[in-house]
């Protein structure tokens, strides 16, 4: 009801204050920079499953914003959706090199790297980065524990196994077998 009333009045959004004080605007609207607007439109194209248009938009943005890690990450997501794992892996790796702060991107790179047979050290680094960004990311922690175990780093693997907050039913046998090992 309040929203409809405000929309009809077209007054600036304000917060309520004790009597006798003037209301203060909640926010100051600023124009969106052209590149930020183009990035938002590319994101919208991707989430609305218009991948070909999103691919074109992100590719143009990649030239305009070569140091933005979100752009290769988005191009990596498109490559995954289009069934191009090698390109996705390269794009996610680039996003990580540019300093992306997105744990799922680091994890997805690690999964793709594992599937491609990349060096275990590179996989472990990506999984450690995912956990640095999100310590509660159990899928990344489980994968890191397995990677450490396979690398012969048993005490580190055990620490990661024990730090898991939840072990899903589908992993229970493998989890307990690995911990017992």
JSON list of C-alpha atoms in Angstrom, two decimals:
[
{"chain": "A", "resi": 1, "resn": "UNK", "atom": "CA", "xyz": [0.00, 0.00, 0.00]},
{"chain": "A", "resi": 2, "resn": "UNK", "atom": "CA", "xyz": [2.82, 2.42, 0.93]},
{"chain": "A", "resi": 3, "resn": "UNK", "atom": "CA", "xyz": [4.63, 1.67, -2.31]},
{"chain": "A", "resi": 4, "resn": "UNK", "atom": "CA", "xyz": [1.55, 2.41, -4.39]},
{"chain": "A", "resi": 5, "resn": "UNK", "atom": "CA", "xyz": [0.96, 5.64, -2.48]},
{"chain": "A", "resi": 6, "resn": "UNK", "atom": "CA", "xyz": [4.57, 6.71, -2.99]},
{"chain": "A", "resi": 7, "resn": "UNK", "atom": "CA", "xyz": [4.44, 5.88, -6.69]},
{"chain": "A", "resi": 8, "resn": "UNK", "atom": "CA", "xyz": [1.28, 7.98, -7.10]},
{"chain": "A", "resi": 9, "resn": "UNK", "atom": "CA", "xyz": [2.84, 10.92, -5.25]},
{"chain": "A", "resi": 10, "resn": "UNK", "atom": "CA", "xyz": [6.25, 10.64, -6.98]},
{"chain": "A", "resi": 11, "resn": "UNK", "atom": "CA", "xyz": [7.89, 12.03, -3.84]},
{"chain": "A", "resi": 12, "resn": "UNK", "atom": "CA", "xyz": [11.43, 10.97, -2.93]},
{"chain": "A", "resi": 13, "resn": "UNK", "atom": "CA", "xyz": [11.66, 7.89, -0.70]},
{"chain": "A", "resi": 14, "resn": "UNK", "atom": "CA", "xyz": [12.28, 8.94, 2.92]},
{"chain": "A", "resi": 15, "resn": "UNK", "atom": "CA", "xyz": [12.70, 7.37, 6.33]},
{"chain": "A", "resi": 16, "resn": "UNK", "atom": "CA", "xyz": [10.51, 8.16, 9.34]},
{"chain": "A", "resi": 17, "resn": "UNK", "atom": "CA", "xyz": [12.01, 10.34, 12.07]},
{"chain": "A", "resi": 18, "resn": "UNK", "atom": "CA", "xyz": [10.76, 11.56, 15.44]},
{"chain": "A", "resi": 19, "resn": "UNK", "atom": "CA", "xyz": [8.35, 14.50, 15.35]},
{"chain": "A", "resi": 20, "resn": "UNK", "atom": "CA", "xyz": [9.84, 17.88, 14.61]},
{"chain": "A", "resi": 21, "resn": "UNK", "atom": "CA", "xyz": [12.59, 16.59, 12.34]},
{"chain": "A", "resi": 22, "resn": "UNK", "atom": "CA", "xyz": [12.64, 16.69, 8.60]},
{"chain": "A", "resi": 23, "resn": "UNK", "atom": "CA", "xyz": [12.67, 13.38, 6.76]},
{"chain": "A", "resi": 24, "resn": "UNK", "atom": "CA", "xyz": [16.01, 12.53, 5.15]},
{"chain": "A", "resi": 25, "resn": "UNK", "atom": "CA", "xyz": [16.13, 10.93, 1.69]},
{"chain": "A", "resi": 26, "resn": "UNK", "atom": "CA", "xyz": [17.17, 7.26, 1.91]},
{"chain": "A", "resi": 27, "resn": "UNK", "atom": "CA", "xyz": [19.45, 7.32, -1.08]},
{"chain": "A", "resi": 28, "resn": "UNK", "atom": "CA", "xyz": [20.89, 9.65, -3.63]},
{"chain": "A", "resi": 29, "resn": "UNK", "atom": "CA", "xyz": [20.29, 8.31, -7.12]},
{"chain": "A", "resi": 30, "resn": "UNK", "atom": "CA", "xyz": [23.35, 8.54, -9.35]},
{"chain": "A", "resi": 31, "resn": "UNK", "atom": "CA", "xyz": [23.52, 7.88, -13.08]},
{"chain": "A", "resi": 32, "resn": "UNK", "atom": "CA", "xyz": [24.98, 4.53, -14.04]},
{"chain": "A", "resi": 33, "resn": "UNK", "atom": "CA", "xyz": [28.30, 4.64, -15.88]},
{"chain": "A", "resi": 34, "resn": "UNK", "atom": "CA", "xyz": [27.98, 3.45, -19.50]},
{"chain": "A", "resi": 35, "resn": "UNK", "atom": "CA", "xyz": [30.18, 0.38, -18.99]},
{"chain": "A", "resi": 36, "resn": "UNK", "atom": "CA", "xyz": [28.28, -0.55, -15.82]},
{"chain": "A", "resi": 37, "resn": "UNK", "atom": "CA", "xyz": [25.01, -0.28, -17.75]},
{"chain": "A", "resi": 38, "resn": "UNK", "atom": "CA", "xyz": [26.41, -2.48, -20.53]},
{"chain": "A", "resi": 39, "resn": "UNK", "atom": "CA", "xyz": [27.55, -5.02, -17.93]},
{"chain": "A", "resi": 40, "resn": "UNK", "atom": "CA", "xyz": [24.12, -5.03, -16.28]},
{"chain": "A", "resi": 41, "resn": "UNK", "atom": "CA", "xyz": [22.45, -5.59, -19.66]},
{"chain": "A", "resi": 42, "resn": "UNK", "atom": "CA", "xyz": [24.86, -8.44, -20.47]},
{"chain": "A", "resi": 43, "resn": "UNK", "atom": "CA", "xyz": [24.05, -10.01, -17.07]},
{"chain": "A", "resi": 44, "resn": "UNK", "atom": "CA", "xyz": [20.35, -9.67, -17.83]},
{"chain": "A", "resi": 45, "resn": "UNK", "atom": "CA", "xyz": [20.80, -11.37, -21.20]},
{"chain": "A", "resi": 46, "resn": "UNK", "atom": "CA", "xyz": [22.61, -14.25, -19.52]},
{"chain": "A", "resi": 47, "resn": "UNK", "atom": "CA", "xyz": [20.05, -14.82, -16.76]},
{"chain": "A", "resi": 48, "resn": "UNK", "atom": "CA", "xyz": [17.19, -14.67, -19.27]},
{"chain": "A", "resi": 49, "resn": "UNK", "atom": "CA", "xyz": [18.91, -17.45, -21.28]},
{"chain": "A", "resi": 50, "resn": "UNK", "atom": "CA", "xyz": [19.70, -15.31, -24.32]},
{"chain": "A", "resi": 51, "resn": "UNK", "atom": "CA", "xyz": [23.18, -16.80, -24.46]},
{"chain": "A", "resi": 52, "resn": "UNK", "atom": "CA", "xyz": [24.15, -15.80, -27.99]},
{"chain": "A", "resi": 53, "resn": "UNK", "atom": "CA", "xyz": [23.36, -12.16, -27.27]},
{"chain": "A", "resi": 54, "resn": "UNK", "atom": "CA", "xyz": [25.03, -12.38, -23.84]},
{"chain": "A", "resi": 55, "resn": "UNK", "atom": "CA", "xyz": [28.13, -13.89, -25.43]},
{"chain": "A", "resi": 56, "resn": "UNK", "atom": "CA", "xyz": [28.34, -11.00, -27.90]},
{"chain": "A", "resi": 57, "resn": "UNK", "atom": "CA", "xyz": [27.78, -8.42, -25.14]},
{"chain": "A", "resi": 58, "resn": "UNK", "atom": "CA", "xyz": [30.40, -9.91, -22.80]},
{"chain": "A", "resi": 59, "resn": "UNK", "atom": "CA", "xyz": [32.89, -10.26, -25.64]},
{"chain": "A", "resi": 60, "resn": "UNK", "atom": "CA", "xyz": [32.55, -6.54, -26.38]},
{"chain": "A", "resi": 61, "resn": "UNK", "atom": "CA", "xyz": [32.89, -5.77, -22.67]},
{"chain": "A", "resi": 62, "resn": "UNK", "atom": "CA", "xyz": [36.00, -7.93, -22.42]},
{"chain": "A", "resi": 63, "resn": "UNK", "atom": "CA", "xyz": [37.75, -5.50, -24.78]},
{"chain": "A", "resi": 64, "resn": "UNK", "atom": "CA", "xyz": [36.47, -2.46, -22.88]},
{"chain": "A", "resi": 65, "resn": "UNK", "atom": "CA", "xyz": [37.17, -3.85, -19.38]},
{"chain": "A", "resi": 66, "resn": "UNK", "atom": "CA", "xyz": [40.10, -6.28, -19.71]},
{"chain": "A", "resi": 67, "resn": "UNK", "atom": "CA", "xyz": [40.87, -6.34, -15.97]},
{"chain": "A", "resi": 68, "resn": "UNK", "atom": "CA", "xyz": [37.31, -7.03, -14.74]},
{"chain": "A", "resi": 69, "resn": "UNK", "atom": "CA", "xyz": [37.26, -10.65, -13.49]},
{"chain": "A", "resi": 70, "resn": "UNK", "atom": "CA", "xyz": [33.46, -10.92, -13.73]},
{"chain": "A", "resi": 71, "resn": "UNK", "atom": "CA", "xyz": [33.57, -10.82, -17.53]},
{"chain": "A", "resi": 72, "resn": "UNK", "atom": "CA", "xyz": [35.72, -13.93, -18.11]},
{"chain": "A", "resi": 73, "resn": "UNK", "atom": "CA", "xyz": [33.69, -15.64, -15.36]},
{"chain": "A", "resi": 74, "resn": "UNK", "atom": "CA", "xyz": [30.47, -14.90, -17.24]},
{"chain": "A", "resi": 75, "resn": "UNK", "atom": "CA", "xyz": [32.04, -16.04, -20.51]},
{"chain": "A", "resi": 76, "resn": "UNK", "atom": "CA", "xyz": [33.08, -19.22, -18.68]},
{"chain": "A", "resi": 77, "resn": "UNK", "atom": "CA", "xyz": [29.49, -19.81, -17.53]},
{"chain": "A", "resi": 78, "resn": "UNK", "atom": "CA", "xyz": [28.30, -19.43, -21.11]},
{"chain": "A", "resi": 79, "resn": "UNK", "atom": "CA", "xyz": [30.96, -21.89, -22.30]},
{"chain": "A", "resi": 80, "resn": "UNK", "atom": "CA", "xyz": [29.82, -24.42, -19.68]},
{"chain": "A", "resi": 81, "resn": "UNK", "atom": "CA", "xyz": [26.20, -24.01, -20.75]},
{"chain": "A", "resi": 82, "resn": "UNK", "atom": "CA", "xyz": [27.19, -24.41, -24.40]},
{"chain": "A", "resi": 83, "resn": "UNK", "atom": "CA", "xyz": [29.21, -27.57, -23.70]},
{"chain": "A", "resi": 84, "resn": "UNK", "atom": "CA", "xyz": [32.69, -26.11, -24.20]},
{"chain": "A", "resi": 85, "resn": "UNK", "atom": "CA", "xyz": [34.54, -27.22, -21.04]},
{"chain": "A", "resi": 86, "resn": "UNK", "atom": "CA", "xyz": [38.06, -26.39, -22.29]},
{"chain": "A", "resi": 87, "resn": "UNK", "atom": "CA", "xyz": [37.06, -22.79, -23.02]},
{"chain": "A", "resi": 88, "resn": "UNK", "atom": "CA", "xyz": [35.16, -22.58, -19.72]},
{"chain": "A", "resi": 89, "resn": "UNK", "atom": "CA", "xyz": [38.23, -23.77, -17.85]},
{"chain": "A", "resi": 90, "resn": "UNK", "atom": "CA", "xyz": [40.41, -21.13, -19.56]},
{"chain": "A", "resi": 91, "resn": "UNK", "atom": "CA", "xyz": [37.86, -18.38, -18.85]},
{"chain": "A", "resi": 92, "resn": "UNK", "atom": "CA", "xyz": [37.49, -19.35, -15.18]},
{"chain": "A", "resi": 93, "resn": "UNK", "atom": "CA", "xyz": [41.28, -19.54, -14.83]},
{"chain": "A", "resi": 94, "resn": "UNK", "atom": "CA", "xyz": [41.55, -16.02, -16.24]},
{"chain": "A", "resi": 95, "resn": "UNK", "atom": "CA", "xyz": [38.90, -14.78, -13.79]},
{"chain": "A", "resi": 96, "resn": "UNK", "atom": "CA", "xyz": [40.86, -16.31, -10.90]},
{"chain": "A", "resi": 97, "resn": "UNK", "atom": "CA", "xyz": [44.09, -14.70, -12.15]},
{"chain": "A", "resi": 98, "resn": "UNK", "atom": "CA", "xyz": [42.28, -11.34, -12.24]},
{"chain": "A", "resi": 99, "resn": "UNK", "atom": "CA", "xyz": [41.30, -11.79, -8.58]},
{"chain": "A", "resi": 100, "resn": "UNK", "atom": "CA", "xyz": [37.64, -12.77, -8.74]},
{"chain": "A", "resi": 101, "resn": "UNK", "atom": "CA", "xyz": [35.94, -12.90, -5.38]},
{"chain": "A", "resi": 102, "resn": "UNK", "atom": "CA", "xyz": [33.46, -15.65, -6.29]},
{"chain": "A", "resi": 103, "resn": "UNK", "atom": "CA", "xyz": [33.93, -19.03, -4.59]},
{"chain": "A", "resi": 104, "resn": "UNK", "atom": "CA", "xyz": [31.68, -20.99, -7.01]},
{"chain": "A", "resi": 105, "resn": "UNK", "atom": "CA", "xyz": [33.80, -19.84, -9.98]},
{"chain": "A", "resi": 106, "resn": "UNK", "atom": "CA", "xyz": [36.97, -21.09, -8.25]},
{"chain": "A", "resi": 107, "resn": "UNK", "atom": "CA", "xyz": [35.26, -24.38, -7.43]},
{"chain": "A", "resi": 108, "resn": "UNK", "atom": "CA", "xyz": [33.93, -24.83, -10.95]},
{"chain": "A", "resi": 109, "resn": "UNK", "atom": "CA", "xyz": [37.39, -24.20, -12.36]},
{"chain": "A", "resi": 110, "resn": "UNK", "atom": "CA", "xyz": [38.79, -26.86, -10.01]},
{"chain": "A", "resi": 111, "resn": "UNK", "atom": "CA", "xyz": [36.17, -29.40, -11.15]},
{"chain": "A", "resi": 112, "resn": "UNK", "atom": "CA", "xyz": [36.89, -28.67, -14.82]},
{"chain": "A", "resi": 113, "resn": "UNK", "atom": "CA", "xyz": [40.64, -28.82, -14.16]},
{"chain": "A", "resi": 114, "resn": "UNK", "atom": "CA", "xyz": [40.28, -32.18, -12.40]},
{"chain": "A", "resi": 115, "resn": "UNK", "atom": "CA", "xyz": [38.23, -33.54, -15.31]},
{"chain": "A", "resi": 116, "resn": "UNK", "atom": "CA", "xyz": [40.89, -32.34, -17.76]},
{"chain": "A", "resi": 117, "resn": "UNK", "atom": "CA", "xyz": [43.73, -33.92, -15.77]},
{"chain": "A", "resi": 118, "resn": "UNK", "atom": "CA", "xyz": [45.47, -30.63, -14.93]},
{"chain": "A", "resi": 119, "resn": "UNK", "atom": "CA", "xyz": [48.17, -30.69, -12.25]},
{"chain": "A", "resi": 120, "resn": "UNK", "atom": "CA", "xyz": [46.83, -31.41, -8.75]},
{"chain": "A", "resi": 121, "resn": "UNK", "atom": "CA", "xyz": [48.63, -28.33, -7.37]},
{"chain": "A", "resi": 122, "resn": "UNK", "atom": "CA", "xyz": [46.55, -26.07, -9.62]},
{"chain": "A", "resi": 123, "resn": "UNK", "atom": "CA", "xyz": [43.34, -27.77, -8.51]},
{"chain": "A", "resi": 124, "resn": "UNK", "atom": "CA", "xyz": [44.28, -27.48, -4.83]},
{"chain": "A", "resi": 125, "resn": "UNK", "atom": "CA", "xyz": [45.11, -23.79, -5.25]},
{"chain": "A", "resi": 126, "resn": "UNK", "atom": "CA", "xyz": [41.69, -23.10, -6.80]},
{"chain": "A", "resi": 127, "resn": "UNK", "atom": "CA", "xyz": [39.89, -25.04, -4.05]},
{"chain": "A", "resi": 128, "resn": "UNK", "atom": "CA", "xyz": [41.86, -23.22, -1.34]},
{"chain": "A", "resi": 129, "resn": "UNK", "atom": "CA", "xyz": [40.87, -19.92, -2.95]},
{"chain": "A", "resi": 130, "resn": "UNK", "atom": "CA", "xyz": [37.20, -21.00, -2.96]},
{"chain": "A", "resi": 131, "resn": "UNK", "atom": "CA", "xyz": [37.41, -21.76, 0.76]},
{"chain": "A", "resi": 132, "resn": "UNK", "atom": "CA", "xyz": [39.24, -18.53, 1.46]},
{"chain": "A", "resi": 133, "resn": "UNK", "atom": "CA", "xyz": [36.29, -16.71, -0.09]},
{"chain": "A", "resi": 134, "resn": "UNK", "atom": "CA", "xyz": [33.62, -18.92, 1.50]},
{"chain": "A", "resi": 135, "resn": "UNK", "atom": "CA", "xyz": [34.78, -21.11, 4.42]},
{"chain": "A", "resi": 136, "resn": "UNK", "atom": "CA", "xyz": [31.32, -22.73, 4.60]},
{"chain": "A", "resi": 137, "resn": "UNK", "atom": "CA", "xyz": [31.48, -24.06, 1.00]},
{"chain": "A", "resi": 138, "resn": "UNK", "atom": "CA", "xyz": [31.31, -27.77, 1.83]},
{"chain": "A", "resi": 139, "resn": "UNK", "atom": "CA", "xyz": [31.53, -29.03, -1.78]},
{"chain": "A", "resi": 140, "resn": "UNK", "atom": "CA", "xyz": [34.83, -27.19, -2.20]},
{"chain": "A", "resi": 141, "resn": "UNK", "atom": "CA", "xyz": [36.06, -28.40, 1.19]},
{"chain": "A", "resi": 142, "resn": "UNK", "atom": "CA", "xyz": [35.20, -32.02, 0.37]},
{"chain": "A", "resi": 143, "resn": "UNK", "atom": "CA", "xyz": [36.97, -31.79, -3.00]},
{"chain": "A", "resi": 144, "resn": "UNK", "atom": "CA", "xyz": [39.98, -30.17, -1.36]},
{"chain": "A", "resi": 145, "resn": "UNK", "atom": "CA", "xyz": [40.12, -32.93, 1.26]},
{"chain": "A", "resi": 146, "resn": "UNK", "atom": "CA", "xyz": [40.10, -35.57, -1.49]},
{"chain": "A", "resi": 147, "resn": "UNK", "atom": "CA", "xyz": [42.74, -33.70, -3.51]},
{"chain": "A", "resi": 148, "resn": "UNK", "atom": "CA", "xyz": [44.99, -33.40, -0.46]},
{"chain": "A", "resi": 149, "resn": "UNK", "atom": "CA", "xyz": [44.49, -37.08, 0.32]},
{"chain": "A", "resi": 150, "resn": "UNK", "atom": "CA", "xyz": [45.42, -38.03, -3.24]},
{"chain": "A", "resi": 151, "resn": "UNK", "atom": "CA", "xyz": [48.50, -35.81, -2.99]},
{"chain": "A", "resi": 152, "resn": "UNK", "atom": "CA", "xyz": [49.62, -37.63, 0.16]},
{"chain": "A", "resi": 153, "resn": "UNK", "atom": "CA", "xyz": [48.87, -34.70, 2.45]},
{"chain": "A", "resi": 154, "resn": "UNK", "atom": "CA", "xyz": [46.88, -36.86, 4.88]},
{"chain": "A", "resi": 155, "resn": "UNK", "atom": "CA", "xyz": [46.81, -34.62, 7.95]},
{"chain": "A", "resi": 156, "resn": "UNK", "atom": "CA", "xyz": [45.61, -31.67, 5.86]},
{"chain": "A", "resi": 157, "resn": "UNK", "atom": "CA", "xyz": [43.00, -33.89, 4.20]},
{"chain": "A", "resi": 158, "resn": "UNK", "atom": "CA", "xyz": [41.75, -35.08, 7.59]},
{"chain": "A", "resi": 159, "resn": "UNK", "atom": "CA", "xyz": [41.48, -31.49, 8.84]},
{"chain": "A", "resi": 160, "resn": "UNK", "atom": "CA", "xyz": [39.32, -30.60, 5.84]},
{"chain": "A", "resi": 161, "resn": "UNK", "atom": "CA", "xyz": [37.16, -33.73, 6.21]},
{"chain": "A", "resi": 162, "resn": "UNK", "atom": "CA", "xyz": [36.61, -32.93, 9.89]},
{"chain": "A", "resi": 163, "resn": "UNK", "atom": "CA", "xyz": [35.75, -29.29, 9.10]},
{"chain": "A", "resi": 164, "resn": "UNK", "atom": "CA", "xyz": [32.79, -30.29, 6.91]},
{"chain": "A", "resi": 165, "resn": "UNK", "atom": "CA", "xyz": [29.58, -28.99, 8.38]},
{"chain": "A", "resi": 166, "resn": "UNK", "atom": "CA", "xyz": [27.36, -31.57, 6.68]},
{"chain": "A", "resi": 167, "resn": "UNK", "atom": "CA", "xyz": [28.04, -34.84, 4.86]},
{"chain": "A", "resi": 168, "resn": "UNK", "atom": "CA", "xyz": [25.20, -35.62, 2.45]},
{"chain": "A", "resi": 169, "resn": "UNK", "atom": "CA", "xyz": [23.91, -39.20, 2.26]},
{"chain": "A", "resi": 170, "resn": "UNK", "atom": "CA", "xyz": [25.34, -39.65, -1.24]},
{"chain": "A", "resi": 171, "resn": "UNK", "atom": "CA", "xyz": [28.86, -39.00, 0.08]},
{"chain": "A", "resi": 172, "resn": "UNK", "atom": "CA", "xyz": [28.63, -40.76, 3.43]},
{"chain": "A", "resi": 173, "resn": "UNK", "atom": "CA", "xyz": [30.38, -44.00, 2.42]},
{"chain": "A", "resi": 174, "resn": "UNK", "atom": "CA", "xyz": [33.18, -42.24, 0.53]},
{"chain": "A", "resi": 175, "resn": "UNK", "atom": "CA", "xyz": [33.58, -39.74, 3.37]},
{"chain": "A", "resi": 176, "resn": "UNK", "atom": "CA", "xyz": [33.91, -42.37, 6.10]},
{"chain": "A", "resi": 177, "resn": "UNK", "atom": "CA", "xyz": [36.18, -44.53, 3.95]},
{"chain": "A", "resi": 178, "resn": "UNK", "atom": "CA", "xyz": [38.47, -41.56, 3.29]},
{"chain": "A", "resi": 179, "resn": "UNK", "atom": "CA", "xyz": [38.55, -40.54, 6.96]},
{"chain": "A", "resi": 180, "resn": "UNK", "atom": "CA", "xyz": [39.33, -44.13, 7.94]},
{"chain": "A", "resi": 181, "resn": "UNK", "atom": "CA", "xyz": [42.16, -44.18, 5.42]}
]
